[in-house]
Amino acid sequence: MLRATVVHGSISQHHSIEVSDDLRTAKRQAVREFGMGFVDHTIRIYDAETRETISERRIGGIKWSR
């Protein structure tokens, strides 16, 4: 199961959502939920069990890390 959240040093607790196991769909869902946030923040998609980062992108950015 994949989850998405927004991260930044100024955020102590972040909201996370469950997203599709298909990475392309998960990225779209994450941007729809978090894409209007602050430019310095990062959208992160991670494995819910291992907490391993699958992909991440700065808000306002174009490319995902993976």
mmCIF file of N, CA and C in Angstrom, residues 2-60:
data_model
loop_
_atom_site.group_PDB
_atom_site.id
_atom_site.type_symbol
_atom_site.label_atom_id
_atom_site.label_comp_id
_atom_site.label_asym_id
_atom_site.label_seq_id
_atom_site.Cartn_x
_atom_site.Cartn_y
_atom_site.Cartn_z
ATOM 1 N N LEU A 2 0.546 2.194 -0.836
ATOM 2 C CA LEU A 2 1.286 3.448 -0.897
ATOM 3 C C LEU A 2 0.494 4.554 -0.209
ATOM 4 N N ARG A 3 1.237 5.485 0.365
ATOM 5 C CA ARG A 3 0.637 6.662 0.979
ATOM 6 C C ARG A 3 1.395 7.874 0.474
ATOM 7 N N ALA A 4 0.757 9.030 0.557
ATOM 8 C CA ALA A 4 1.388 10.290 0.151
ATOM 9 C C ALA A 4 1.216 11.304 1.266
ATOM 10 N N THR A 5 2.197 12.181 1.390
ATOM 11 C CA THR A 5 2.159 13.229 2.402
ATOM 12 C C THR A 5 2.949 14.423 1.896
ATOM 13 N N VAL A 6 2.883 15.495 2.629
ATOM 14 C CA VAL A 6 3.700 16.667 2.325
ATOM 15 C C VAL A 6 4.653 16.857 3.500
ATOM 16 N N VAL A 7 5.913 17.159 3.202
ATOM 17 C CA VAL A 7 6.914 17.283 4.268
ATOM 18 C C VAL A 7 7.678 18.594 4.148
ATOM 19 N N HIS A 8 8.082 19.099 5.308
ATOM 20 C CA HIS A 8 8.892 20.308 5.393
ATOM 21 C C HIS A 8 9.346 20.419 6.842
ATOM 22 N N GLY A 9 10.465 21.033 7.069
ATOM 23 C CA GLY A 9 10.980 21.180 8.419
ATOM 24 C C GLY A 9 10.055 21.927 9.362
ATOM 25 N N SER A 10 9.183 22.762 8.831
ATOM 26 C CA SER A 10 8.280 23.546 9.665
ATOM 27 C C SER A 10 7.002 22.797 10.039
ATOM 28 N N ILE A 11 6.807 21.590 9.505
ATOM 29 C CA ILE A 11 5.582 20.825 9.762
ATOM 30 C C ILE A 11 5.900 19.721 10.765
ATOM 31 N N SER A 12 5.249 19.762 11.926
ATOM 32 C CA SER A 12 5.520 18.735 12.932
ATOM 33 C C SER A 12 4.667 17.485 12.701
ATOM 34 N N GLN A 13 3.443 17.656 12.285
ATOM 35 C CA GLN A 13 2.560 16.536 11.973
ATOM 36 C C GLN A 13 1.985 16.777 10.590
ATOM 37 N N HIS A 14 2.113 15.788 9.729
ATOM 38 C CA HIS A 14 1.601 15.974 8.386
ATOM 39 C C HIS A 14 0.442 15.028 8.110
ATOM 40 N N HIS A 15 -0.464 15.531 7.330
ATOM 41 C CA HIS A 15 -1.614 14.783 6.862
ATOM 42 C C HIS A 15 -1.132 13.820 5.783
ATOM 43 N N SER A 16 -1.592 12.584 5.783
ATOM 44 C CA SER A 16 -1.234 11.658 4.709
ATOM 45 C C SER A 16 -2.505 11.022 4.159
ATOM 46 N N ILE A 17 -2.428 10.612 2.895
ATOM 47 C CA ILE A 17 -3.569 9.968 2.252
ATOM 48 C C ILE A 17 -3.119 8.649 1.646
ATOM 49 N N GLU A 18 -4.054 7.712 1.520
ATOM 50 C CA GLU A 18 -3.771 6.474 0.817
ATOM 51 C C GLU A 18 -3.914 6.753 -0.672
ATOM 52 N N VAL A 19 -2.957 6.273 -1.461
ATOM 53 C CA VAL A 19 -2.990 6.472 -2.910
ATOM 54 C C VAL A 19 -2.895 5.116 -3.609
ATOM 55 N N SER A 20 -3.120 5.132 -4.901
ATOM 56 C CA SER A 20 -3.085 3.924 -5.713
ATOM 57 C C SER A 20 -1.723 3.240 -5.663
ATOM 58 N N ASP A 21 -1.709 1.926 -5.852
ATOM 59 C CA ASP A 21 -0.442 1.195 -5.934
ATOM 60 C C ASP A 21 0.242 1.414 -7.283
ATOM 61 N N ASP A 22 -0.492 1.929 -8.260
ATOM 62 C CA ASP A 22 0.094 2.291 -9.549
ATOM 63 C C ASP A 22 0.770 3.656 -9.368
ATOM 64 N N LEU A 23 2.089 3.722 -9.580
ATOM 65 C CA LEU A 23 2.845 4.933 -9.258
ATOM 66 C C LEU A 23 2.372 6.148 -10.044
ATOM 67 N N ARG A 24 2.052 5.980 -11.305
ATOM 68 C CA ARG A 24 1.587 7.117 -12.111
ATOM 69 C C ARG A 24 0.287 7.695 -11.535
ATOM 70 N N THR A 25 -0.637 6.828 -11.180
ATOM 71 C CA THR A 25 -1.898 7.276 -10.589
ATOM 72 C C THR A 25 -1.660 7.875 -9.208
ATOM 73 N N ALA A 26 -0.770 7.276 -8.441
ATOM 74 C CA ALA A 26 -0.447 7.783 -7.100
ATOM 75 C C ALA A 26 0.102 9.205 -7.182
ATOM 76 N N LYS A 27 0.951 9.465 -8.154
ATOM 77 C CA LYS A 27 1.510 10.809 -8.322
ATOM 78 C C LYS A 27 0.411 11.818 -8.628
ATOM 79 N N ARG A 28 -0.511 11.451 -9.505
ATOM 80 C CA ARG A 28 -1.632 12.359 -9.826
ATOM 81 C C ARG A 28 -2.488 12.636 -8.593
ATOM 82 N N GLN A 29 -2.786 11.591 -7.831
ATOM 83 C CA GLN A 29 -3.595 11.760 -6.631
ATOM 84 C C GLN A 29 -2.893 12.658 -5.618
ATOM 85 N N ALA A 30 -1.602 12.471 -5.450
ATOM 86 C CA ALA A 30 -0.836 13.265 -4.492
ATOM 87 C C ALA A 30 -0.800 14.732 -4.899
ATOM 88 N N VAL A 31 -0.591 15.006 -6.177
ATOM 89 C CA VAL A 31 -0.566 16.394 -6.649
ATOM 90 C C VAL A 31 -1.942 17.030 -6.491
ATOM 91 N N ARG A 32 -2.989 16.278 -6.771
ATOM 92 C CA ARG A 32 -4.347 16.801 -6.603
ATOM 93 C C ARG A 32 -4.605 17.192 -5.143
ATOM 94 N N GLU A 33 -4.111 16.377 -4.216
ATOM 95 C CA GLU A 33 -4.337 16.639 -2.791
ATOM 96 C C GLU A 33 -3.416 17.727 -2.233
ATOM 97 N N PHE A 34 -2.141 17.718 -2.595
ATOM 98 C CA PHE A 34 -1.155 18.574 -1.944
ATOM 99 C C PHE A 34 -0.531 19.631 -2.851
ATOM 100 N N GLY A 35 -0.848 19.633 -4.126
ATOM 101 C CA GLY A 35 -0.167 20.486 -5.099
ATOM 102 C C GLY A 35 -0.341 21.977 -4.935
ATOM 103 N N MET A 36 -1.294 22.417 -4.160
ATOM 104 C CA MET A 36 -1.523 23.846 -3.969
ATOM 105 C C MET A 36 -0.887 24.358 -2.684
ATOM 106 N N GLY A 37 0.054 23.605 -2.140
ATOM 107 C CA GLY A 37 0.722 23.999 -0.897
ATOM 108 C C GLY A 37 1.846 24.997 -1.136
ATOM 109 N N PHE A 38 2.675 25.178 -0.139
ATOM 110 C CA PHE A 38 3.797 26.113 -0.217
ATOM 111 C C PHE A 38 4.908 25.542 -1.096
ATOM 112 N N VAL A 39 5.544 26.378 -1.882
ATOM 113 C CA VAL A 39 6.548 25.952 -2.855
ATOM 114 C C VAL A 39 7.730 25.239 -2.197
ATOM 115 N N ASP A 40 8.120 25.592 -0.996
ATOM 116 C CA ASP A 40 9.256 24.945 -0.335
ATOM 117 C C ASP A 40 8.948 23.543 0.179
ATOM 118 N N HIS A 41 7.696 23.158 0.214
ATOM 119 C CA HIS A 41 7.320 21.850 0.738
ATOM 120 C C HIS A 41 7.506 20.773 -0.326
ATOM 121 N N THR A 42 7.618 19.543 0.113
ATOM 122 C CA THR A 42 7.849 18.407 -0.781
ATOM 123 C C THR A 42 6.715 17.406 -0.641
ATOM 124 N N ILE A 43 6.206 16.928 -1.775
ATOM 125 C CA ILE A 43 5.227 15.849 -1.793
ATOM 126 C C ILE A 43 6.011 14.543 -1.802
ATOM 127 N N ARG A 44 5.712 13.665 -0.887
ATOM 128 C CA ARG A 44 6.430 12.395 -0.798
ATOM 129 C C ARG A 44 5.444 11.237 -0.893
ATOM 130 N N ILE A 45 5.751 10.268 -1.742
ATOM 131 C CA ILE A 45 4.993 9.027 -1.841
ATOM 132 C C ILE A 45 5.872 7.947 -1.219
ATOM 133 N N TYR A 46 5.297 7.182 -0.296
ATOM 134 C CA TYR A 46 6.091 6.192 0.428
ATOM 135 C C TYR A 46 5.304 4.905 0.645
ATOM 136 N N ASP A 47 6.040 3.845 0.903
ATOM 137 C CA ASP A 47 5.447 2.550 1.218
ATOM 138 C C ASP A 47 4.940 2.612 2.659
ATOM 139 N N ALA A 48 3.682 2.310 2.851
ATOM 140 C CA ALA A 48 3.072 2.449 4.181
ATOM 141 C C ALA A 48 3.666 1.477 5.204
ATOM 142 N N GLU A 49 4.126 0.328 4.768
ATOM 143 C CA GLU A 49 4.652 -0.666 5.704
ATOM 144 C C GLU A 49 6.095 -0.384 6.089
ATOM 145 N N THR A 50 6.942 -0.107 5.098
ATOM 146 C CA THR A 50 8.375 0.072 5.367
ATOM 147 C C THR A 50 8.762 1.530 5.581
ATOM 148 N N ARG A 51 7.861 2.453 5.238
ATOM 149 C CA ARG A 51 8.099 3.901 5.307
ATOM 150 C C ARG A 51 9.183 4.347 4.318
ATOM 151 N N GLU A 52 9.560 3.488 3.381
ATOM 152 C CA GLU A 52 10.569 3.805 2.373
ATOM 153 C C GLU A 52 9.983 4.766 1.335
ATOM 154 N N THR A 53 10.737 5.814 1.013
ATOM 155 C CA THR A 53 10.300 6.780 0.009
ATOM 156 C C THR A 53 10.353 6.130 -1.368
ATOM 157 N N ILE A 54 9.240 6.228 -2.090
ATOM 158 C CA ILE A 54 9.154 5.697 -3.441
ATOM 159 C C ILE A 54 9.472 6.800 -4.439
ATOM 160 N N SER A 55 8.918 7.986 -4.216
ATOM 161 C CA SER A 55 9.138 9.126 -5.104
ATOM 162 C C SER A 55 8.810 10.401 -4.347
ATOM 163 N N GLU A 56 9.428 11.501 -4.764
ATOM 164 C CA GLU A 56 9.103 12.788 -4.152
ATOM 165 C C GLU A 56 9.334 13.911 -5.152
ATOM 166 N N ARG A 57 8.646 15.023 -4.897
ATOM 167 C CA ARG A 57 8.726 16.178 -5.780
ATOM 168 C C ARG A 57 8.409 17.431 -4.984
ATOM 169 N N ARG A 58 9.169 18.486 -5.225
ATOM 170 C CA ARG A 58 8.862 19.759 -4.580
ATOM 171 C C ARG A 58 7.579 20.316 -5.174
ATOM 172 N N ILE A 59 6.770 20.928 -4.340
ATOM 173 C CA ILE A 59 5.546 21.560 -4.825
ATOM 174 C C ILE A 59 5.945 22.678 -5.784
ATOM 175 N N GLY A 60 5.323 22.687 -6.937
ATOM 176 C CA GLY A 60 5.666 23.645 -7.979
ATOM 177 C C GLY A 60 6.720 23.125 -8.925
#
